mmCIF file of C-alpha atoms in Angstrom:
data_model
loop_
_atom_site.group_PDB
_atom_site.id
_atom_site.type_symbol
_atom_site.label_atom_id
_atom_site.label_comp_id
_atom_site.label_asym_id
_atom_site.label_seq_id
_atom_site.Cartn_x
_atom_site.Cartn_y
_atom_site.Cartn_z
ATOM 1 C CA UNK Z 1 -6.588 12.565 16.635
ATOM 2 C CA UNK Z 2 -8.326 9.159 16.466
ATOM 3 C CA UNK Z 3 -6.454 6.736 13.870
ATOM 4 C CA UNK Z 4 -8.317 5.114 10.939
ATOM 5 C CA UNK Z 5 -10.589 2.460 11.786
ATOM 6 C CA UNK Z 6 -11.713 -0.656 10.384
ATOM 7 C CA UNK Z 7 -15.000 -2.477 10.377
ATOM 8 C CA UNK Z 8 -15.016 -5.873 10.895
ATOM 9 C CA UNK Z 9 -11.600 -7.101 11.372
ATOM 10 C CA UNK Z 10 -12.207 -10.297 10.624
ATOM 11 C CA UNK Z 11 -15.311 -12.051 8.132
ATOM 12 C CA UNK Z 12 -16.212 -15.454 7.702
ATOM 13 C CA UNK Z 13 -17.831 -15.703 4.258
ATOM 14 C CA UNK Z 14 -18.954 -18.329 1.154
ATOM 15 C CA UNK Z 15 -18.842 -18.740 -2.048
ATOM 16 C CA UNK Z 16 -21.202 -16.190 -3.951
ATOM 17 C CA UNK Z 17 -21.848 -14.022 -1.066
ATOM 18 C CA UNK Z 18 -21.555 -10.392 -1.099
ATOM 19 C CA UNK Z 19 -19.728 -8.374 1.611
ATOM 20 C CA UNK Z 20 -19.445 -4.914 3.056
ATOM 21 C CA UNK Z 21 -16.634 -2.878 4.532
ATOM 22 C CA UNK Z 22 -16.985 -0.368 6.700
ATOM 23 C CA UNK Z 23 -14.053 2.817 6.637
ATOM 24 C CA UNK Z 24 -13.998 5.612 9.099
ATOM 25 C CA UNK Z 25 -10.927 8.309 8.027
ATOM 26 C CA UNK Z 26 -9.473 10.134 10.797
ATOM 27 C CA UNK Z 27 -11.122 13.517 11.502
ATOM 28 C CA UNK Z 28 -11.087 15.507 8.770
ATOM 29 C CA UNK Z 29 -9.367 13.873 6.051
ATOM 30 C CA UNK Z 30 -11.640 13.977 2.438
ATOM 31 C CA UNK Z 31 -9.551 11.110 0.559
ATOM 32 C CA UNK Z 32 -9.603 7.169 1.603
ATOM 33 C CA UNK Z 33 -8.280 4.557 -0.782
ATOM 34 C CA UNK Z 34 -8.477 0.844 -0.426
ATOM 35 C CA UNK Z 35 -6.556 -1.587 -0.952
ATOM 36 C CA UNK Z 36 -6.255 -5.501 -1.161
ATOM 37 C CA UNK Z 37 -3.223 -7.106 0.444
ATOM 38 C CA UNK Z 38 -2.330 -10.435 -0.975
ATOM 39 C CA UNK Z 39 0.248 -12.775 -0.222
ATOM 40 C CA UNK Z 40 1.294 -13.615 -3.720
ATOM 41 C CA UNK Z 41 0.083 -9.766 -5.807
ATOM 42 C CA UNK Z 42 0.812 -7.647 -2.619
ATOM 43 C CA UNK Z 43 -0.670 -4.859 -1.898
ATOM 44 C CA UNK Z 44 -2.954 -3.710 -5.364
ATOM 45 C CA UNK Z 45 -4.895 -0.446 -5.364
ATOM 46 C CA UNK Z 46 -8.559 -0.656 -5.498
ATOM 47 C CA UNK Z 47 -10.251 2.675 -5.881
ATOM 48 C CA UNK Z 48 -9.683 6.743 -4.201
ATOM 49 C CA UNK Z 49 -12.665 8.678 -3.055
ATOM 50 C CA UNK Z 50 -12.647 12.122 -2.646
ATOM 51 C CA UNK Z 51 -15.795 14.740 -1.193
ATOM 52 C CA UNK Z 52 -17.453 11.683 -2.018
ATOM 53 C CA UNK Z 53 -16.325 11.324 -5.338
ATOM 54 C CA UNK Z 54 -14.402 8.228 -7.074
ATOM 55 C CA UNK Z 55 -11.287 10.063 -7.863
ATOM 56 C CA UNK Z 56 -9.192 7.069 -9.234
ATOM 57 C CA UNK Z 57 -9.609 3.450 -9.676
ATOM 58 C CA UNK Z 58 -7.810 0.279 -10.004
ATOM 59 C CA UNK Z 59 -7.617 -2.625 -11.958
ATOM 60 C CA UNK Z 60 -10.236 -4.756 -10.546
ATOM 61 C CA UNK Z 61 -13.485 -6.099 -11.720
ATOM 62 C CA UNK Z 62 -16.654 -4.097 -11.337
ATOM 63 C CA UNK Z 63 -17.825 -6.793 -8.626
ATOM 64 C CA UNK Z 64 -15.470 -4.816 -6.483
ATOM 65 C CA UNK Z 65 -17.274 -0.938 -5.530
ATOM 66 C CA UNK Z 66 -17.110 1.315 -3.233
ATOM 67 C CA UNK Z 67 -18.872 4.750 -1.815
ATOM 68 C CA UNK Z 68 -18.012 7.842 0.126
ATOM 69 C CA UNK Z 69 -20.341 9.591 2.352
ATOM 70 C CA UNK Z 70 -20.736 13.034 2.954
ATOM 71 C CA UNK Z 71 -18.573 12.865 6.631
ATOM 72 C CA UNK Z 72 -15.748 11.231 4.429
ATOM 73 C CA UNK Z 73 -16.681 7.686 5.928
ATOM 74 C CA UNK Z 74 -16.753 4.769 2.935
ATOM 75 C CA UNK Z 75 -18.184 1.579 2.711
ATOM 76 C CA UNK Z 76 -17.022 -0.857 0.173
ATOM 77 C CA UNK Z 77 -18.210 -3.915 -1.240
ATOM 78 C CA UNK Z 78 -17.878 -7.143 -2.749
ATOM 79 C CA UNK Z 79 -20.223 -9.100 -4.559
ATOM 80 C CA UNK Z 80 -20.375 -12.059 -5.711
ATOM 81 C CA UNK Z 81 -17.419 -13.702 -3.829
ATOM 82 C CA UNK Z 82 -14.693 -15.839 -4.954
ATOM 83 C CA UNK Z 83 -12.044 -17.903 -3.164
ATOM 84 C CA UNK Z 84 -9.479 -15.760 -4.138
ATOM 85 C CA UNK Z 85 -10.585 -12.591 -2.864
ATOM 86 C CA UNK Z 86 -9.936 -13.894 0.651
ATOM 87 C CA UNK Z 87 -6.963 -10.765 1.598
ATOM 88 C CA UNK Z 88 -6.491 -8.211 3.920
ATOM 89 C CA UNK Z 89 -8.139 -5.019 2.875
ATOM 90 C CA UNK Z 90 -6.235 -1.771 3.646
ATOM 91 C CA UNK Z 91 -8.623 1.358 4.083
ATOM 92 C CA UNK Z 92 -6.083 4.867 3.944
ATOM 93 C CA UNK Z 93 -7.071 8.345 4.767
ATOM 94 C CA UNK Z 94 -5.723 11.810 3.805
ATOM 95 C CA UNK Z 95 -6.109 15.139 3.989
ATOM 96 C CA UNK Z 96 -5.893 15.957 -0.272
ATOM 97 C CA UNK Z 97 -4.565 13.288 -2.402
ATOM 98 C CA UNK Z 98 -1.408 13.060 -1.454
ATOM 99 C CA UNK Z 99 0.339 9.016 -1.108
ATOM 100 C CA UNK Z 100 2.957 10.498 1.661
ATOM 101 C CA UNK Z 101 0.782 11.503 4.384
ATOM 102 C CA UNK Z 102 -1.769 8.586 4.163
ATOM 103 C CA UNK Z 103 -2.815 6.974 7.092
ATOM 104 C CA UNK Z 104 -3.690 3.249 6.853
ATOM 105 C CA UNK Z 105 -6.202 1.556 9.103
ATOM 106 C CA UNK Z 106 -5.724 -2.047 10.521
ATOM 107 C CA UNK Z 107 -7.199 -3.607 7.630
ATOM 108 C CA UNK Z 108 -10.701 -6.264 7.329
ATOM 109 C CA UNK Z 109 -9.340 -9.498 6.952
ATOM 110 C CA UNK Z 110 -11.531 -11.845 4.816
ATOM 111 C CA UNK Z 111 -11.885 -15.409 4.370
ATOM 112 C CA UNK Z 112 -13.797 -16.671 1.197
ATOM 113 C CA UNK Z 113 -14.509 -20.710 2.024
ATOM 114 C CA UNK W 1 0.651 -7.519 -14.685
ATOM 115 C CA UNK W 2 2.851 -7.144 -12.134
ATOM 116 C CA UNK W 3 4.146 -3.686 -13.100
ATOM 117 C CA UNK W 4 5.878 -3.379 -10.134
ATOM 118 C CA UNK W 5 7.840 -6.275 -8.566
ATOM 119 C CA UNK W 6 10.361 -6.696 -5.642
ATOM 120 C CA UNK W 7 11.907 -10.385 -6.492
ATOM 121 C CA UNK W 8 13.540 -10.843 -3.270
ATOM 122 C CA UNK W 9 10.793 -12.085 -0.873
ATOM 123 C CA UNK W 10 12.311 -11.685 2.370
ATOM 124 C CA UNK W 11 16.336 -10.657 3.511
ATOM 125 C CA UNK W 12 18.072 -11.441 6.759
ATOM 126 C CA UNK W 13 20.879 -8.930 7.956
ATOM 127 C CA UNK W 14 22.600 -8.460 10.569
ATOM 128 C CA UNK W 15 22.377 -5.049 13.320
ATOM 129 C CA UNK W 16 24.602 -2.357 12.666
ATOM 130 C CA UNK W 17 25.168 -3.783 8.592
ATOM 131 C CA UNK W 18 23.492 -2.040 5.417
ATOM 132 C CA UNK W 19 19.954 -3.446 4.322
ATOM 133 C CA UNK W 20 19.475 -3.080 0.690
ATOM 134 C CA UNK W 21 15.984 -3.947 -0.460
ATOM 135 C CA UNK W 22 15.240 -3.525 -4.433
ATOM 136 C CA UNK W 23 12.092 -2.837 -6.705
ATOM 137 C CA UNK W 24 12.080 -3.231 -10.736
ATOM 138 C CA UNK W 25 9.591 -1.420 -12.502
ATOM 139 C CA UNK W 26 8.267 -1.484 -16.025
ATOM 140 C CA UNK W 27 6.386 1.101 -16.835
ATOM 141 C CA UNK W 28 8.315 4.213 -17.270
ATOM 142 C CA UNK W 29 5.312 6.854 -17.049
ATOM 143 C CA UNK W 30 5.590 5.897 -13.385
ATOM 144 C CA UNK W 31 6.753 9.324 -11.810
ATOM 145 C CA UNK W 32 6.926 9.128 -8.520
ATOM 146 C CA UNK W 33 7.643 6.239 -5.981
ATOM 147 C CA UNK W 34 7.389 5.621 -2.104
ATOM 148 C CA UNK W 35 8.543 3.078 0.359
ATOM 149 C CA UNK W 36 6.466 1.756 2.710
ATOM 150 C CA UNK W 37 6.928 -0.161 5.709
ATOM 151 C CA UNK W 38 4.321 -2.620 7.552
ATOM 152 C CA UNK W 39 3.805 -4.374 11.053
ATOM 153 C CA UNK W 40 2.237 -7.638 11.095
ATOM 154 C CA UNK W 41 -1.275 -6.556 12.542
ATOM 155 C CA UNK W 42 -0.637 -3.174 11.487
ATOM 156 C CA UNK W 43 -0.974 -0.915 8.047
ATOM 157 C CA UNK W 44 1.571 0.304 5.657
ATOM 158 C CA UNK W 45 3.521 3.335 7.220
ATOM 159 C CA UNK W 46 4.802 6.318 5.002
ATOM 160 C CA UNK W 47 8.959 5.848 4.838
ATOM 161 C CA UNK W 48 10.142 7.726 1.900
ATOM 162 C CA UNK W 49 9.588 8.829 -1.401
ATOM 163 C CA UNK W 50 11.522 9.593 -4.700
ATOM 164 C CA UNK W 51 10.585 11.745 -7.302
ATOM 165 C CA UNK W 52 11.363 10.815 -11.247
ATOM 166 C CA UNK W 53 13.092 13.881 -11.375
ATOM 167 C CA UNK W 54 15.638 12.975 -8.690
ATOM 168 C CA UNK W 55 18.499 9.899 -8.501
ATOM 169 C CA UNK W 56 18.349 9.819 -4.750
ATOM 170 C CA UNK W 57 16.459 10.984 -1.411
ATOM 171 C CA UNK W 58 17.587 10.812 2.104
ATOM 172 C CA UNK W 59 15.774 10.660 5.201
ATOM 173 C CA UNK W 60 18.069 9.447 8.152
ATOM 174 C CA UNK W 61 19.296 6.079 7.890
ATOM 175 C CA UNK W 62 17.184 5.907 5.373
ATOM 176 C CA UNK W 63 18.081 5.899 1.415
ATOM 177 C CA UNK W 64 15.921 5.653 -1.843
ATOM 178 C CA UNK W 65 18.282 5.296 -4.807
ATOM 179 C CA UNK W 66 16.272 5.321 -8.433
ATOM 180 C CA UNK W 67 18.283 4.257 -11.207
ATOM 181 C CA UNK W 68 15.129 5.580 -14.652
ATOM 182 C CA UNK W 69 16.618 3.906 -17.510
ATOM 183 C CA UNK W 70 17.234 0.673 -15.662
ATOM 184 C CA UNK W 71 13.707 1.190 -14.122
ATOM 185 C CA UNK W 72 15.251 0.435 -10.821
ATOM 186 C CA UNK W 73 14.961 2.001 -7.361
ATOM 187 C CA UNK W 74 16.449 0.573 -4.092
ATOM 188 C CA UNK W 75 16.196 1.073 -0.852
ATOM 189 C CA UNK W 76 18.879 1.476 1.833
ATOM 190 C CA UNK W 77 18.651 1.482 5.821
ATOM 191 C CA UNK W 78 21.957 1.870 7.467
ATOM 192 C CA UNK W 79 22.655 1.241 10.359
ATOM 193 C CA UNK W 80 20.094 -1.646 10.149
ATOM 194 C CA UNK W 81 18.563 -2.170 13.879
ATOM 195 C CA UNK W 82 16.701 -5.051 15.004
ATOM 196 C CA UNK W 83 13.259 -2.543 15.245
ATOM 197 C CA UNK W 84 13.535 -1.995 11.576
ATOM 198 C CA UNK W 85 11.919 -5.692 10.687
ATOM 199 C CA UNK W 86 8.874 -5.569 8.831
ATOM 200 C CA UNK W 87 7.677 -5.566 5.449
ATOM 201 C CA UNK W 88 8.729 -3.575 2.859
ATOM 202 C CA UNK W 89 6.602 -2.966 0.496
ATOM 203 C CA UNK W 90 7.577 -0.301 -2.881
ATOM 204 C CA UNK W 91 5.105 1.937 -4.599
ATOM 205 C CA UNK W 92 5.194 3.609 -8.117
ATOM 206 C CA UNK W 93 2.836 6.063 -8.862
ATOM 207 C CA UNK W 94 1.053 8.016 -12.047
ATOM 208 C CA UNK W 95 -0.246 11.269 -10.778
ATOM 209 C CA UNK W 96 -3.732 11.654 -10.566
ATOM 210 C CA UNK W 97 -4.145 7.813 -12.785
ATOM 211 C CA UNK W 98 -2.568 4.545 -11.203
ATOM 212 C CA UNK W 99 -0.405 3.157 -8.053
ATOM 213 C CA UNK W 100 0.937 -0.055 -8.021
ATOM 214 C CA UNK W 101 3.089 -1.766 -5.491
ATOM 215 C CA UNK W 102 5.674 -4.738 -5.293
ATOM 216 C CA UNK W 103 4.296 -7.810 -3.451
ATOM 217 C CA UNK W 104 6.602 -7.169 -0.160
ATOM 218 C CA UNK W 105 10.350 -7.997 0.986
ATOM 219 C CA UNK W 106 10.575 -9.403 4.112
ATOM 220 C CA UNK W 107 13.425 -7.707 6.034
ATOM 221 C CA UNK W 108 14.511 -9.619 9.438
ATOM 222 C CA UNK W 109 17.428 -7.418 11.120
ATOM 223 C CA UNK W 110 18.666 -9.761 13.807
ATOM 224 C CA UNK W 111 21.056 -8.577 16.920
#
């Protein structure tokens, strides 16, 4: 089975721009979660989608949004980028909603200049 | 607000000895705790978990201890191996509500 894939792997943007990141979960997995990893804050939960519905949301501003498609692929969008948005964005998928069996992708490293 | 804290950013241990990684939390609503291991350029992988109704969970060389009154959990690795060198994150979960991670501890196991 192919693992979780994320595109692009690396991205450079400037302040004020917007960005869309993509995540393809493991085949058959219906839950997709997004996380932000920064050196200072560690891993922070952004949101979780299950069957195209956002079921849980972390403590991030409305500039961070996402969606899930009928094939379980998910996209995350960040608008009006700020320097502090520079981070590794990780996507994880699972069959249902079980953090133990979450499988993480390699991440998208975003640099905001 | 950092509801989950790993106060040691790094830890160095000799091969064969015990590694102890610590994690503190502030929200008593957290009901479930997990440890993840992360190698460079890879996503985190689940390691071990513990429910708040237990105070210890063991899986091979890895044992997690939970002290609810102190809001503290720790991961013990015995014996430590060079392949254990990675960044370890603890996570705390309020089911159906929230999940918070610590900042991570970089473990280096020296041969």
